mmCIF file with all atom_site columns, C-alpha atoms in Angstrom:
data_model
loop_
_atom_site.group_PDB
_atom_site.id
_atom_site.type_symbol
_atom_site.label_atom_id
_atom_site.label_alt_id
_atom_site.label_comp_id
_atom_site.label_asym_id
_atom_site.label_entity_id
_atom_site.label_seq_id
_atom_site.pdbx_PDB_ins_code
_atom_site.Cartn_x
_atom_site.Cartn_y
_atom_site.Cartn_z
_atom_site.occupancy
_atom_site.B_iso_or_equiv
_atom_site.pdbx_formal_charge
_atom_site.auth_seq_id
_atom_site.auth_comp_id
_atom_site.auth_asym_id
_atom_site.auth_atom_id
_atom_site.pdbx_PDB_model_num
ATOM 1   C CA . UNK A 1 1   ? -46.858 112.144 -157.037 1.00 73.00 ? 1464 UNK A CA 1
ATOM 2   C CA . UNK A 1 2   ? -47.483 109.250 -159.397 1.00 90.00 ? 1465 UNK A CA 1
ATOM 3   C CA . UNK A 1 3   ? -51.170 109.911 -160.627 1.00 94.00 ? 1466 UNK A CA 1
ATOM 4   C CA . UNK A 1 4   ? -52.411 107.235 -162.955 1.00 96.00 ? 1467 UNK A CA 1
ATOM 5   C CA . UNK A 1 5   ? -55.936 105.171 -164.373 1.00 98.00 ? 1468 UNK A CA 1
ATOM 6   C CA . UNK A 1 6   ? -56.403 101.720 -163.787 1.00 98.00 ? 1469 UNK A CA 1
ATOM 7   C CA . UNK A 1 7   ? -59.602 99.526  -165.058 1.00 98.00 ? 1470 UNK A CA 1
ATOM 8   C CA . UNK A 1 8   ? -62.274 98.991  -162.211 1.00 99.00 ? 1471 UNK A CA 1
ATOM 9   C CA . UNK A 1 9   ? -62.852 95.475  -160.426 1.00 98.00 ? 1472 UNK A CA 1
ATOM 10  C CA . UNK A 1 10  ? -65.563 94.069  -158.973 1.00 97.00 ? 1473 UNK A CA 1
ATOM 11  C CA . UNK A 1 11  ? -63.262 94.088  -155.980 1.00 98.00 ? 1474 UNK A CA 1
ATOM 12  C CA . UNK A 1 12  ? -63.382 97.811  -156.306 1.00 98.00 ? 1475 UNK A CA 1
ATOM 13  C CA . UNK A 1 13  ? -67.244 98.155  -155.943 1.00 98.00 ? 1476 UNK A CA 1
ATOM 14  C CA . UNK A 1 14  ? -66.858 98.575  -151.832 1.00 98.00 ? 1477 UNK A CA 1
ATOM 15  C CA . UNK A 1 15  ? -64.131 101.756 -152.264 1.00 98.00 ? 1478 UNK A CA 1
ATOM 16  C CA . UNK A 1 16  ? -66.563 103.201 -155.023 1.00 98.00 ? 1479 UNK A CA 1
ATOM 17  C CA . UNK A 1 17  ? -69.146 102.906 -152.707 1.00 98.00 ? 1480 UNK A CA 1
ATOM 18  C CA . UNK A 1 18  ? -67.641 104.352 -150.065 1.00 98.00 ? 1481 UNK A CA 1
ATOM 19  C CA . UNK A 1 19  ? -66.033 107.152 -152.280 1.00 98.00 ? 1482 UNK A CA 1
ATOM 20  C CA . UNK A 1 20  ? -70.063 107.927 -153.779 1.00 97.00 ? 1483 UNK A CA 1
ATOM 21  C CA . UNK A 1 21  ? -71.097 108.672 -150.415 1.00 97.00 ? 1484 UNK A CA 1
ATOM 22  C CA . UNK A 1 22  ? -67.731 110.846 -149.617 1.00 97.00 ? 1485 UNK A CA 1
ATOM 23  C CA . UNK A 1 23  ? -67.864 113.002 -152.622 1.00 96.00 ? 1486 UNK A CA 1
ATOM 24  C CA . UNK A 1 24  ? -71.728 113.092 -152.911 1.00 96.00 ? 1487 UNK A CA 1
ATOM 25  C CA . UNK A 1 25  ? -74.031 112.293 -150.461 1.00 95.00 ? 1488 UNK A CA 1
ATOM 26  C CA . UNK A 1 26  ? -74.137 116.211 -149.269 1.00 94.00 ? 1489 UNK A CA 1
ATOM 27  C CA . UNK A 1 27  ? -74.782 117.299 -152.623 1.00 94.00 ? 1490 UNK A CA 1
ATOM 28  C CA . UNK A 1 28  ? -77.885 114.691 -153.213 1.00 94.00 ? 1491 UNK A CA 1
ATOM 29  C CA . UNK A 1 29  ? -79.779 115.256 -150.086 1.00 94.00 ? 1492 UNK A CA 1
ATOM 30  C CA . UNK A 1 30  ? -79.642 118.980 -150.774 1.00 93.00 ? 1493 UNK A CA 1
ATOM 31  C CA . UNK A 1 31  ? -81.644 118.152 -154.013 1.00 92.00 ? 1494 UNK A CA 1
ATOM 32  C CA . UNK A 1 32  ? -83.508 116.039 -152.887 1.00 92.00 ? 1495 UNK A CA 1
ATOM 33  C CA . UNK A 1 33  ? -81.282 112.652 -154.857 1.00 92.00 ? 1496 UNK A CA 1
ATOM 34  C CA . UNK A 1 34  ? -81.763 108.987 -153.557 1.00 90.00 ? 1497 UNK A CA 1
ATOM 35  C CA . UNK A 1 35  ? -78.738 107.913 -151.560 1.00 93.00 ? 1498 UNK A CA 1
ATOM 36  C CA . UNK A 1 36  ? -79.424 104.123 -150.164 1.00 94.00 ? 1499 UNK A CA 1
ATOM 37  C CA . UNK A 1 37  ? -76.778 101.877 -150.845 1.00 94.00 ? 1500 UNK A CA 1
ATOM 38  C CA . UNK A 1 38  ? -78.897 100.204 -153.791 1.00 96.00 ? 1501 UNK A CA 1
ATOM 39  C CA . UNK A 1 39  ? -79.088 103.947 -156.050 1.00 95.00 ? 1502 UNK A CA 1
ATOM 40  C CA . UNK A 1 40  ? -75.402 103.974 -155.430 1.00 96.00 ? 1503 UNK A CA 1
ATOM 41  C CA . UNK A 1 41  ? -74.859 100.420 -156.505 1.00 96.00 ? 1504 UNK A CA 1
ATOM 42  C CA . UNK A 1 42  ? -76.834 101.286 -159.966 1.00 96.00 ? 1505 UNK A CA 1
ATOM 43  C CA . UNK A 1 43  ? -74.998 104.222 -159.947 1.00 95.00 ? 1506 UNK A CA 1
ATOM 44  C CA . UNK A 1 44  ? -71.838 102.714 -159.938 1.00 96.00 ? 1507 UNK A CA 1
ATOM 45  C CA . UNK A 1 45  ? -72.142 99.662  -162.168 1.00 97.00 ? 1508 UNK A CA 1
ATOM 46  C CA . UNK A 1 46  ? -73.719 101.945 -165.065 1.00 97.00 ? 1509 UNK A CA 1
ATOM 47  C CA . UNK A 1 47  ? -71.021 101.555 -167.136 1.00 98.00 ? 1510 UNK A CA 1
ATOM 48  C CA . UNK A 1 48  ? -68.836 100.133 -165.725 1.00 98.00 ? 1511 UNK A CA 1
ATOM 49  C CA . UNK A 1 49  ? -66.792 98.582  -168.647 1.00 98.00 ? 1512 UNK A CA 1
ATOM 50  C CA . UNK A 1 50  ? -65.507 102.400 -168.697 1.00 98.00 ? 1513 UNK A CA 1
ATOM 51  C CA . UNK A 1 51  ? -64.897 102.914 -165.138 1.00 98.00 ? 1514 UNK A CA 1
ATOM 52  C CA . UNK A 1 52  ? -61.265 103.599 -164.181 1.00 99.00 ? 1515 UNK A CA 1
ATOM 53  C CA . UNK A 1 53  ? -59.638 103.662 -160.986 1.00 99.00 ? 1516 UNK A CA 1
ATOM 54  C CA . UNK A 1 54  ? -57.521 106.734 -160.052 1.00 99.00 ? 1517 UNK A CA 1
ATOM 55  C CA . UNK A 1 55  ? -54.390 105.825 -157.786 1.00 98.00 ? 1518 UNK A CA 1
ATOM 56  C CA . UNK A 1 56  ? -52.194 107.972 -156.441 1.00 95.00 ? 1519 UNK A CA 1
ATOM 57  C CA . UNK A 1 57  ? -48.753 105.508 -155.891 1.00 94.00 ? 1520 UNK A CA 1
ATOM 58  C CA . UNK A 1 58  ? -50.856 103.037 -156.275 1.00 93.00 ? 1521 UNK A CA 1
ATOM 59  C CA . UNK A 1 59  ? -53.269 103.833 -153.850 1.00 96.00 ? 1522 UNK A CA 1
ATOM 60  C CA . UNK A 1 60  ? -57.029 104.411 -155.190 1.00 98.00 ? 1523 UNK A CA 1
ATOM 61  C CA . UNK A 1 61  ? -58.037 107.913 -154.411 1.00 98.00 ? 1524 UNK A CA 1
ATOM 62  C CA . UNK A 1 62  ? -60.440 108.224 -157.228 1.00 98.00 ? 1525 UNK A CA 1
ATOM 63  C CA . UNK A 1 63  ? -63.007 107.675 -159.910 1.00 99.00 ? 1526 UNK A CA 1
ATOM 64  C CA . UNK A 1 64  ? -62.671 108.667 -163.753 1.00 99.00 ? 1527 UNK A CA 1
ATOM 65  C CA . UNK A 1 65  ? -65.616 107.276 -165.811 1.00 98.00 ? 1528 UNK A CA 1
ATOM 66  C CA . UNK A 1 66  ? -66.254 108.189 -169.213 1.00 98.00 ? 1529 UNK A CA 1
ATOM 67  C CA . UNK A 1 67  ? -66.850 106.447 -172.896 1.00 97.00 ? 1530 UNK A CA 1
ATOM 68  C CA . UNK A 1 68  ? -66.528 107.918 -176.504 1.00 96.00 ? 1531 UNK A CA 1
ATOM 69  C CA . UNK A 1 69  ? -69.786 107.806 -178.622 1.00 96.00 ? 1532 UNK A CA 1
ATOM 70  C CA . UNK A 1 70  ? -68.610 107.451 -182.049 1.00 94.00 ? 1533 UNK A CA 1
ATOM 71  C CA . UNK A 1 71  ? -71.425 107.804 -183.770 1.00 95.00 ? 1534 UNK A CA 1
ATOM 72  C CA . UNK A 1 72  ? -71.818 111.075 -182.018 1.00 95.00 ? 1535 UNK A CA 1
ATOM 73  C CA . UNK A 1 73  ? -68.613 112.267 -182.193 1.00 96.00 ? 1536 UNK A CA 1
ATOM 74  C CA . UNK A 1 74  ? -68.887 112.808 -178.503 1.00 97.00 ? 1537 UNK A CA 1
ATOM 75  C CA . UNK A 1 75  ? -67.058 112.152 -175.023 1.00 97.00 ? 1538 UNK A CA 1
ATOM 76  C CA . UNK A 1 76  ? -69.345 111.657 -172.775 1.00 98.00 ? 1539 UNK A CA 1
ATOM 77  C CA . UNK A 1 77  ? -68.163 112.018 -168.803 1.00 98.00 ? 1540 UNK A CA 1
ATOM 78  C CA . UNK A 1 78  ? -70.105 110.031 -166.743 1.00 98.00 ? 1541 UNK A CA 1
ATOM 79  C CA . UNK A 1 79  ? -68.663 110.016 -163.782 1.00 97.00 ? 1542 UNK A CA 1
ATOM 80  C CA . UNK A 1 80  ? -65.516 111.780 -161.741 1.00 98.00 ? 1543 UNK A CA 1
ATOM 81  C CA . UNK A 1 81  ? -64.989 111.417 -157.910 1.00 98.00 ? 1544 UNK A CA 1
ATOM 82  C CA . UNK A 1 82  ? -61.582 112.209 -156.426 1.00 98.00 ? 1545 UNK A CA 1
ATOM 83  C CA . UNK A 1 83  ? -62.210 111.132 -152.738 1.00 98.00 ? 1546 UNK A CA 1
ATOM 84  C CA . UNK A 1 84  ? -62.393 114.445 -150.302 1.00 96.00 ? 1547 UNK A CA 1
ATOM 85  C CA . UNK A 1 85  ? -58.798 113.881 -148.591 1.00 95.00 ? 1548 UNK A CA 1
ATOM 86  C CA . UNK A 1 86  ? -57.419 114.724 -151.950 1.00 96.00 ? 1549 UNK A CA 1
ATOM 87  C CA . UNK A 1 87  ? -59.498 117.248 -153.172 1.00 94.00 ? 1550 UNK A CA 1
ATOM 88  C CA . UNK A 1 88  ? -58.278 120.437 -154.652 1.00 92.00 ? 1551 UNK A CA 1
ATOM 89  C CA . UNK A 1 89  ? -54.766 118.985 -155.840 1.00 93.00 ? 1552 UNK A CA 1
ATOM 90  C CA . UNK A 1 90  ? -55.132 119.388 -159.492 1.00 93.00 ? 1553 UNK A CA 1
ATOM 91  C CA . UNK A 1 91  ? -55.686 115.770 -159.876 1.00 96.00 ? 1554 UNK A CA 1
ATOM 92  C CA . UNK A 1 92  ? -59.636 116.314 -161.368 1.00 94.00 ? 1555 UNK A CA 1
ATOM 93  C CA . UNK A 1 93  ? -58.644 119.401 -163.514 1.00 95.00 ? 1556 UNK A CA 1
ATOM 94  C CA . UNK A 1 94  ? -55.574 117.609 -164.774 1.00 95.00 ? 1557 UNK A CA 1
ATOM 95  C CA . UNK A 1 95  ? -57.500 114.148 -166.137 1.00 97.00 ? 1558 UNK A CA 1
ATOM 96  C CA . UNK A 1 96  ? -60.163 116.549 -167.759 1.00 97.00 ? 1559 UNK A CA 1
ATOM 97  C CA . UNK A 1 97  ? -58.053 118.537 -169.534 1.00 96.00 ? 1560 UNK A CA 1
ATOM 98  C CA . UNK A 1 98  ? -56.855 114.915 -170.746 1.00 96.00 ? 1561 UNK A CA 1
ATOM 99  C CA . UNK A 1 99  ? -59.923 114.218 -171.255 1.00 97.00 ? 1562 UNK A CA 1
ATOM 100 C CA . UNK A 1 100 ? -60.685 118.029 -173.242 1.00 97.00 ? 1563 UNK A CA 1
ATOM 101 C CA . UNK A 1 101 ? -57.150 117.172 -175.266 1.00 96.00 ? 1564 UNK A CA 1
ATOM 102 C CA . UNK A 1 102 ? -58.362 113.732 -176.448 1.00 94.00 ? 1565 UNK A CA 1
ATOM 103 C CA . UNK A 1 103 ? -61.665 115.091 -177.942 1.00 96.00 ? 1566 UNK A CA 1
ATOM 104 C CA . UNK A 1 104 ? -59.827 117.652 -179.379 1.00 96.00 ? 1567 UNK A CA 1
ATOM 105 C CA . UNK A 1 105 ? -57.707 115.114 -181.628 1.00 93.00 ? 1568 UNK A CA 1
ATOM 106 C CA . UNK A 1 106 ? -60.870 113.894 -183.032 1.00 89.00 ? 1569 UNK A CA 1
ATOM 107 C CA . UNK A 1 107 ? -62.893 117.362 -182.679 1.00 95.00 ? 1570 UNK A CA 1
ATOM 108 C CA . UNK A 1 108 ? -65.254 116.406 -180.386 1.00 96.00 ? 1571 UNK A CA 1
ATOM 109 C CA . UNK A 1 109 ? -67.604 117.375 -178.129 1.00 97.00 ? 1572 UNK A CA 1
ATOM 110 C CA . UNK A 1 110 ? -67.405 116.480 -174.163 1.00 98.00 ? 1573 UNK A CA 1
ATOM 111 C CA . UNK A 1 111 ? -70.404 116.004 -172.617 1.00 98.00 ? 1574 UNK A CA 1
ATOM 112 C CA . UNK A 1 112 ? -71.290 115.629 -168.848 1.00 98.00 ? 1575 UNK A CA 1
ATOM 113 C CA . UNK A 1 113 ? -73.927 116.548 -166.034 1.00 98.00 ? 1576 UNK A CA 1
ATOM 114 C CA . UNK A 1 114 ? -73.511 117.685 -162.656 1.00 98.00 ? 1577 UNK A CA 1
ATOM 115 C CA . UNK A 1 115 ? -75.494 118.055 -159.475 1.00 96.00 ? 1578 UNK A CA 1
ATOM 116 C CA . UNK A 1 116 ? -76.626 121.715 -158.983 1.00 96.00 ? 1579 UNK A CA 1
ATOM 117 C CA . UNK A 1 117 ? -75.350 122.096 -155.459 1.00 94.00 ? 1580 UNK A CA 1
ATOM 118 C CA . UNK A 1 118 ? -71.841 120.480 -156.446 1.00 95.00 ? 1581 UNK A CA 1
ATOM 119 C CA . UNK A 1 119 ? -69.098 122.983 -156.405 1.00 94.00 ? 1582 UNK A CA 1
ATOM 120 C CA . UNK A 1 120 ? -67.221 121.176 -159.186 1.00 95.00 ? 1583 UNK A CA 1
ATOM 121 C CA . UNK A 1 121 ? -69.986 123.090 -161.636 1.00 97.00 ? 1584 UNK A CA 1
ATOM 122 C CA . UNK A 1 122 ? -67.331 125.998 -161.160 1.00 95.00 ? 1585 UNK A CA 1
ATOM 123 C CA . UNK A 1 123 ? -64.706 123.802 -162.704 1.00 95.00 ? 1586 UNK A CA 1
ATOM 124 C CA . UNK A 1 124 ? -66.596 122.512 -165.073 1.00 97.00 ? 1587 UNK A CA 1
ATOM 125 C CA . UNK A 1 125 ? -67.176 126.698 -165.893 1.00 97.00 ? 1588 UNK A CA 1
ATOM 126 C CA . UNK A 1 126 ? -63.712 127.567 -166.184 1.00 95.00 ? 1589 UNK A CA 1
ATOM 127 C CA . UNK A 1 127 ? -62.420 124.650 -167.836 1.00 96.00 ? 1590 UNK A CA 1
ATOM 128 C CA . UNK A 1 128 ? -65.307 126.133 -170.836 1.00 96.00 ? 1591 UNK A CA 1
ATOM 129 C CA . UNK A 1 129 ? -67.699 124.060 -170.344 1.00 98.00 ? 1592 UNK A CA 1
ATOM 130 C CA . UNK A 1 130 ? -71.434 126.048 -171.116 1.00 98.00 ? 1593 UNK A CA 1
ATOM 131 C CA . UNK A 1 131 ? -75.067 124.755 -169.484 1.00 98.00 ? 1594 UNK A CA 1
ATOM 132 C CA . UNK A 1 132 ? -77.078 123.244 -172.501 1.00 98.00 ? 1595 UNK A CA 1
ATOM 133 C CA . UNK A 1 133 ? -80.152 122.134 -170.456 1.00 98.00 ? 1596 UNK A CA 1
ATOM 134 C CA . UNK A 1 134 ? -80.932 121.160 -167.022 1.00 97.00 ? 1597 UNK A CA 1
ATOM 135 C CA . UNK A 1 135 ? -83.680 118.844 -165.144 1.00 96.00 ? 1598 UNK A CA 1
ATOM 136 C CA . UNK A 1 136 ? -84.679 119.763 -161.433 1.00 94.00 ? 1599 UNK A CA 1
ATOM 137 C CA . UNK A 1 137 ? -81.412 118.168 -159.787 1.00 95.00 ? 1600 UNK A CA 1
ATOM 138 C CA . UNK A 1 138 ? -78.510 118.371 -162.911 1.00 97.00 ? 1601 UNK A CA 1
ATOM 139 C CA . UNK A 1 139 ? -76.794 120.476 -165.253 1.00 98.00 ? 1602 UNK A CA 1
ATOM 140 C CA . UNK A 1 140 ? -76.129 119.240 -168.306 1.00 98.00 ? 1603 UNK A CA 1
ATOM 141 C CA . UNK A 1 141 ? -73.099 120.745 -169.507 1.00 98.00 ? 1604 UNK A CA 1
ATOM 142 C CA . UNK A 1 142 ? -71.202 120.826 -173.111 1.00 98.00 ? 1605 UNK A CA 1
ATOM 143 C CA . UNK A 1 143 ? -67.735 121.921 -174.701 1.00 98.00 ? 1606 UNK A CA 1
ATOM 144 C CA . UNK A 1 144 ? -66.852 122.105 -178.112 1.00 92.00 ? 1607 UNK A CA 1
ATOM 145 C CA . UNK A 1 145 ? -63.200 120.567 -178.286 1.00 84.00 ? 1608 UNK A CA 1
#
C-alpha cells in the first residue's frame, strides 16, 4: 500500500467535489451547513495552493490540506477527507501524526476545526488534540506539538 501527497489540479476540482459530498454532506445537514455545489466549490478552492492529493498507488482516495503560519508558529489543518471506501485504514491518523511530527520540529502548535456531528472529533481526541472554542456548527481544536 503505496500512500503518498501529490499537489492539487484544477483537473482535480470534480473528485474533490465529489469526495466533499462523500465524506461530508451527512455531517452538514445535521447542523444545519450549506451543501450546494457552489459552498463546496468555495470550500474547496480556499486554499488551494496547499491542497494535496492523497493517492493510494496512484489512485486519489483523498484530501490533505493544510499551511504553516509562520508568524504564528502554527500548523493550521484546513482540510482532511479520505473518501468513505477507505475509511478507517490508518491512512488519516498516519498523515496527522506527520503532520503532529512536523510541528514538533519547529514546536508548534496544530490547529484545526471540525464539524460537531463528525466522528473524526474522536480522532482528533486521541491523537491530543483539546477543544479551545466552538461556534454553533465547529470545534475548534488545538495541540501543543
Amino acid at each position: 500500500m503505496n500512500i503518498s501527497l501529490r499537489s492539487a489540479l484544477e483537473s482535480d476540482i470534480d473528485f474533490l467535489v465529489d469526495l466533499r459530498d462523500a465524506t461530508m454532506r451527512d455531517y452538514l445537514e445535521q447542523v444545519g451547513m450549506p451543501i450546494s455545489l457552489d459552498d463546496y466549490l468555495d470550500r474547496i478552492q480556499y486554499k488551494f495552493d496547499c491542497a494535496q492529493i492523497i493517492t493510494l498507488d496512484q489512485v486519489p482516495i483523498g484530501l490533505f490540506k493544510a499551511e504553516f503560519q509562520a508568524q504564528q508558529n502554527l500548523w493550521n489543518l484546513i482540510q482532511i477527507q479520505i473518501h468513505p471506501g477507505y475509511q478507517n485504514a490508518n491512512i488519516g491518523s498516519r498523515l496527522l501524526k506527520n503532520l503532529i511530527e512536523s510541528a514538533q520540529v519547529t514546536q508548534s502548535r496544530v490547529s484545526l476545526s471540525v464539524v460537531k456531528t463528525n466522528p473524526a472529533y474522536q480522532l482528533y481526541q486521541r491523537l491530543g488534540f483539546k477543544k479551545i472554542s466552538e461556534s454553533d456548527y465547529e470545534y475548534n481544536l488545538e495541540l501543543q506539538a
